[in-house]
Amino acid sequence: MNSLQIQNFFEILRAANPSPQTELEYASVFELLTAVLLSAQATDVGVNKATRRLFPIANTPQKILALGLAGLSEQIRTIGLYHSKARHLLATCQILIDQHQGQVPRSRAALEALPGVGRKTANVVLNVAFGEPTMAVDTHLFRVSNRTGLAPGKTPLAVEMGLLKRIPPEFMVDAHHWLILHGRYVCKARQPLCSVCNVANDCDHGRRLQSAID
């Protein structure tokens, strides 16, 4: 994709969804961090199902710690890898209390120092909670970036760096959401819905398909 196509691509996505939001349900920065930590190898729908049980009884580091490993594991047992995630969340809560006055830190280094929090999770929190122009490259962003030609790369970090370089500044804060939603509902892994895609004309894959038809 060239710069004009990238501009058109995001203008179309913005027009269709001017204020994109994460599909994870949360009411505080700590709840967001918890939900994202639990979302590894799990769907947002599955995470929301678990946090609807968890958050009404424990939505602060202190309350999560009070549940203990058995209690927390019981609350999130429907999520894949729930036992290891429970251990990571408990350790994270202890660090938040000991080192950050119970608050979620705003720096990347501090976030990535939390158990179970990698670069992708840190990017989500920085973007969604604090409005930082970051790119959390999950499977959707990785696929969309490569398939469309927006920011091809062999690794998530390469794609992230490409996105940060190629996306115009005016779209940066919301681009993460637009790309995730586009990958989740339109540019699907097995059968992308190119026939109904409103950005197909600016996408390398879409243009190749149209050339083959012509």
Short mmCIF file of C-alpha atoms in Angstrom, two decimals:
data_model
loop_
_atom_site.label_atom_id
_atom_site.label_comp_id
_atom_site.label_asym_id
_atom_site.label_seq_id
_atom_site.Cartn_x
_atom_site.Cartn_y
_atom_site.Cartn_z
CA MET A 1 0.00 0.00 0.00
CA ASN A 2 1.25 3.49 -0.81
CA SER A 3 0.70 6.55 1.36
CA LEU A 4 -2.46 7.64 -0.48
CA GLN A 5 -3.99 4.20 -0.14
CA ILE A 6 -3.14 4.14 3.57
CA GLN A 7 -4.76 7.55 4.03
CA ASN A 8 -7.91 6.40 2.22
CA PHE A 9 -7.92 3.11 4.12
CA PHE A 10 -8.07 4.81 7.51
CA GLU A 11 -10.40 7.58 6.43
CA ILE A 12 -12.91 4.91 5.40
CA LEU A 13 -12.49 2.98 8.65
CA ARG A 14 -12.88 6.19 10.65
CA ALA A 15 -16.01 7.22 8.78
CA ALA A 16 -17.59 3.84 9.49
CA ASN A 17 -16.61 3.88 13.18
CA PRO A 18 -15.55 7.31 14.43
CA SER A 19 -14.99 6.29 18.06
CA PRO A 20 -13.83 2.66 18.17
CA GLN A 21 -13.65 0.95 21.55
CA THR A 22 -12.21 -2.24 22.91
CA GLU A 23 -14.72 -5.07 23.26
CA LEU A 24 -13.32 -5.99 26.65
CA GLU A 25 -15.59 -4.80 29.46
CA TYR A 26 -13.96 -2.72 32.20
CA ALA A 27 -14.69 0.21 34.49
CA SER A 28 -11.19 1.13 35.70
CA VAL A 29 -7.60 0.94 34.54
CA PHE A 30 -7.00 -1.99 36.87
CA GLU A 31 -10.02 -3.84 35.46
CA LEU A 32 -8.66 -3.21 31.95
CA LEU A 33 -5.23 -4.55 32.90
CA THR A 34 -6.86 -7.62 34.45
CA ALA A 35 -9.03 -8.26 31.41
CA VAL A 36 -6.13 -7.92 28.98
CA LEU A 37 -3.92 -10.16 31.12
CA LEU A 38 -6.67 -12.80 31.07
CA SER A 39 -7.23 -12.45 27.32
CA ALA A 40 -4.11 -14.29 26.15
CA GLN A 41 -5.24 -17.21 23.97
CA ALA A 42 -8.86 -16.39 24.86
CA THR A 43 -11.64 -14.47 23.18
CA ASP A 44 -12.97 -11.15 24.44
CA VAL A 45 -16.37 -12.81 24.80
CA GLY A 46 -14.88 -15.48 27.04
CA VAL A 47 -12.96 -12.95 29.12
CA ASN A 48 -16.05 -10.77 29.57
CA LYS A 49 -18.02 -13.81 30.74
CA ALA A 50 -15.43 -14.45 33.45
CA THR A 51 -14.94 -10.84 34.53
CA ARG A 52 -18.69 -10.36 34.91
CA ARG A 53 -18.39 -12.87 37.74
CA LEU A 54 -15.05 -11.62 39.05
CA PHE A 55 -15.30 -7.84 39.07
CA PRO A 56 -18.45 -7.50 41.22
CA ILE A 57 -16.61 -9.24 44.07
CA ALA A 58 -12.97 -8.33 43.35
CA ASN A 59 -11.95 -5.39 41.18
CA THR A 60 -8.93 -3.99 43.03
CA PRO A 61 -5.50 -5.47 43.71
CA GLN A 62 -6.35 -5.84 47.40
CA LYS A 63 -9.60 -7.70 46.73
CA ILE A 64 -7.98 -9.98 44.14
CA LEU A 65 -5.27 -10.91 46.63
CA ALA A 66 -7.92 -11.59 49.27
CA LEU A 67 -9.44 -14.26 47.02
CA GLY A 68 -6.22 -16.27 47.01
CA LEU A 69 -5.20 -18.68 44.29
CA ALA A 70 -8.08 -21.10 44.79
CA GLY A 71 -10.71 -18.39 44.95
CA LEU A 72 -9.43 -16.49 41.93
CA SER A 73 -9.00 -19.68 39.90
CA GLU A 74 -12.61 -20.59 40.62
CA GLN A 75 -13.82 -17.22 39.34
CA ILE A 76 -11.90 -17.43 36.03
CA ARG A 77 -11.98 -21.19 35.46
CA THR A 78 -13.85 -20.83 32.14
CA ILE A 79 -10.82 -19.11 30.56
CA GLY A 80 -8.01 -21.12 29.00
CA LEU A 81 -4.82 -21.39 31.07
CA TYR A 82 -6.78 -20.00 34.00
CA HIS A 83 -4.52 -21.45 36.69
CA SER A 84 -1.32 -19.83 35.40
CA LYS A 85 -3.20 -16.60 34.69
CA ALA A 86 -4.47 -16.58 38.28
CA ARG A 87 -0.90 -16.90 39.57
CA HIS A 88 0.29 -14.09 37.29
CA LEU A 89 -2.60 -11.82 38.31
CA LEU A 90 -1.99 -12.41 42.01
CA ALA A 91 1.72 -11.64 41.61
CA THR A 92 0.87 -8.54 39.59
CA CYS A 93 -1.51 -7.33 42.27
CA GLN A 94 1.18 -7.72 44.94
CA ILE A 95 3.64 -5.67 42.87
CA LEU A 96 1.04 -2.97 42.24
CA ILE A 97 0.51 -2.65 45.99
CA ASP A 98 4.19 -2.88 46.96
CA GLN A 99 5.64 -0.66 44.24
CA HIS A 100 2.85 1.49 42.74
CA GLN A 101 0.48 2.37 45.61
CA GLY A 102 -2.08 -0.03 44.16
CA GLN A 103 -2.27 1.89 40.88
CA VAL A 104 -1.53 0.70 37.34
CA PRO A 105 1.71 2.36 36.19
CA ARG A 106 1.76 4.41 33.04
CA SER A 107 5.25 3.55 31.83
CA ARG A 108 5.95 0.70 29.42
CA ALA A 109 8.89 -0.56 31.47
CA ALA A 110 6.84 -0.76 34.66
CA LEU A 111 3.97 -2.49 32.89
CA GLU A 112 6.21 -5.06 31.22
CA ALA A 113 7.79 -5.82 34.60
CA LEU A 114 4.44 -7.17 35.83
CA PRO A 115 4.01 -10.97 35.69
CA GLY A 116 1.99 -12.06 32.69
CA VAL A 117 2.25 -8.64 31.03
CA GLY A 118 4.22 -8.61 27.78
CA ARG A 119 4.65 -5.96 25.13
CA LYS A 120 1.22 -6.54 23.58
CA THR A 121 -0.62 -6.24 26.90
CA ALA A 122 1.37 -3.15 27.83
CA ASN A 123 0.51 -1.57 24.48
CA VAL A 124 -3.20 -2.22 25.01
CA VAL A 125 -3.17 -0.58 28.44
CA LEU A 126 -1.10 2.37 27.23
CA ASN A 127 -3.43 2.90 24.27
CA VAL A 128 -6.86 2.23 25.77
CA ALA A 129 -6.34 3.59 29.28
CA PHE A 130 -3.88 6.38 28.66
CA GLY A 131 -4.44 7.34 25.01
CA GLU A 132 -0.89 6.56 23.92
CA PRO A 133 -0.38 5.97 20.15
CA THR A 134 0.72 2.35 20.51
CA MET A 135 0.08 -0.76 18.41
CA ALA A 136 -0.75 -4.00 20.21
CA VAL A 137 -0.04 -6.55 17.50
CA ASP A 138 -2.25 -9.57 18.08
CA THR A 139 -3.13 -12.21 15.49
CA HIS A 140 -5.67 -9.86 13.87
CA LEU A 141 -3.27 -6.95 13.45
CA PHE A 142 -0.52 -9.26 12.25
CA ARG A 143 -2.79 -10.81 9.61
CA VAL A 144 -4.38 -7.57 8.43
CA SER A 145 -1.06 -5.73 8.24
CA ASN A 146 0.49 -8.46 6.09
CA ARG A 147 -2.52 -9.29 3.93
CA THR A 148 -3.38 -5.71 3.07
CA GLY A 149 0.21 -4.61 2.55
CA LEU A 150 -0.23 -1.95 5.22
CA ALA A 151 2.85 -2.98 7.20
CA PRO A 152 4.24 -6.38 6.17
CA GLY A 153 6.53 -8.08 8.64
CA LYS A 154 7.67 -11.52 9.73
CA THR A 155 7.34 -10.88 13.46
CA PRO A 156 4.84 -8.98 15.63
CA LEU A 157 7.55 -6.47 16.55
CA ALA A 158 8.42 -5.86 12.89
CA VAL A 159 4.75 -5.28 12.11
CA GLU A 160 4.39 -2.97 15.11
CA MET A 161 7.34 -0.86 14.00
CA GLY A 162 5.97 -0.76 10.45
CA LEU A 163 2.56 0.38 11.62
CA LEU A 164 4.04 3.12 13.79
CA LYS A 165 6.05 4.35 10.80
CA ARG A 166 3.37 4.15 8.12
CA ILE A 167 0.10 5.16 9.79
CA PRO A 168 -0.55 8.94 9.62
CA PRO A 169 -0.47 10.61 13.06
CA GLU A 170 -4.14 11.64 12.89
CA PHE A 171 -5.20 7.97 12.98
CA MET A 172 -2.67 6.59 15.44
CA VAL A 173 -4.66 6.56 18.67
CA ASP A 174 -7.62 4.70 17.18
CA ALA A 175 -5.83 2.62 14.52
CA HIS A 176 -5.26 -0.30 16.89
CA HIS A 177 -9.02 -0.68 17.42
CA TRP A 178 -9.94 -0.26 13.75
CA LEU A 179 -7.46 -2.93 12.67
CA ILE A 180 -8.53 -5.41 15.35
CA LEU A 181 -12.21 -4.99 14.53
CA HIS A 182 -11.52 -5.18 10.81
CA GLY A 183 -9.58 -8.40 11.29
CA ARG A 184 -12.15 -9.88 13.62
CA TYR A 185 -15.25 -9.23 11.52
CA VAL A 186 -14.17 -8.62 7.90
CA CYS A 187 -10.58 -9.58 7.13
CA LYS A 188 -10.97 -13.00 8.73
CA ALA A 189 -8.23 -15.61 8.81
CA ARG A 190 -9.73 -18.36 6.67
CA GLN A 191 -12.29 -16.54 4.56
CA PRO A 192 -11.84 -12.77 4.36
CA LEU A 193 -15.06 -11.04 3.37
CA CYS A 194 -13.51 -9.14 0.49
CA SER A 195 -16.80 -8.84 -1.40
CA VAL A 196 -18.28 -6.66 1.35
CA CYS A 197 -15.05 -4.97 2.49
CA ASN A 198 -15.26 -1.18 2.24
CA VAL A 199 -11.47 -0.79 2.06
CA ALA A 200 -10.80 -3.48 -0.57
CA ASN A 201 -9.89 -0.91 -3.22
CA ASP A 202 -6.99 0.32 -1.10
CA CYS A 203 -5.82 -3.14 -0.01
CA ASP A 204 -3.13 -5.11 -1.85
CA HIS A 205 -5.06 -8.36 -1.44
CA GLY A 206 -8.34 -6.80 -2.59
CA ARG A 207 -6.73 -5.30 -5.67
CA ARG A 208 -5.11 -8.61 -6.58
CA LEU A 209 -8.48 -10.34 -6.38
CA GLN A 210 -10.08 -7.68 -8.56
CA SER A 211 -7.29 -7.95 -11.13
CA ALA A 212 -7.80 -11.70 -11.30
CA ILE A 213 -11.53 -11.18 -11.93
CA ASP A 214 -10.88 -8.57 -14.59
#
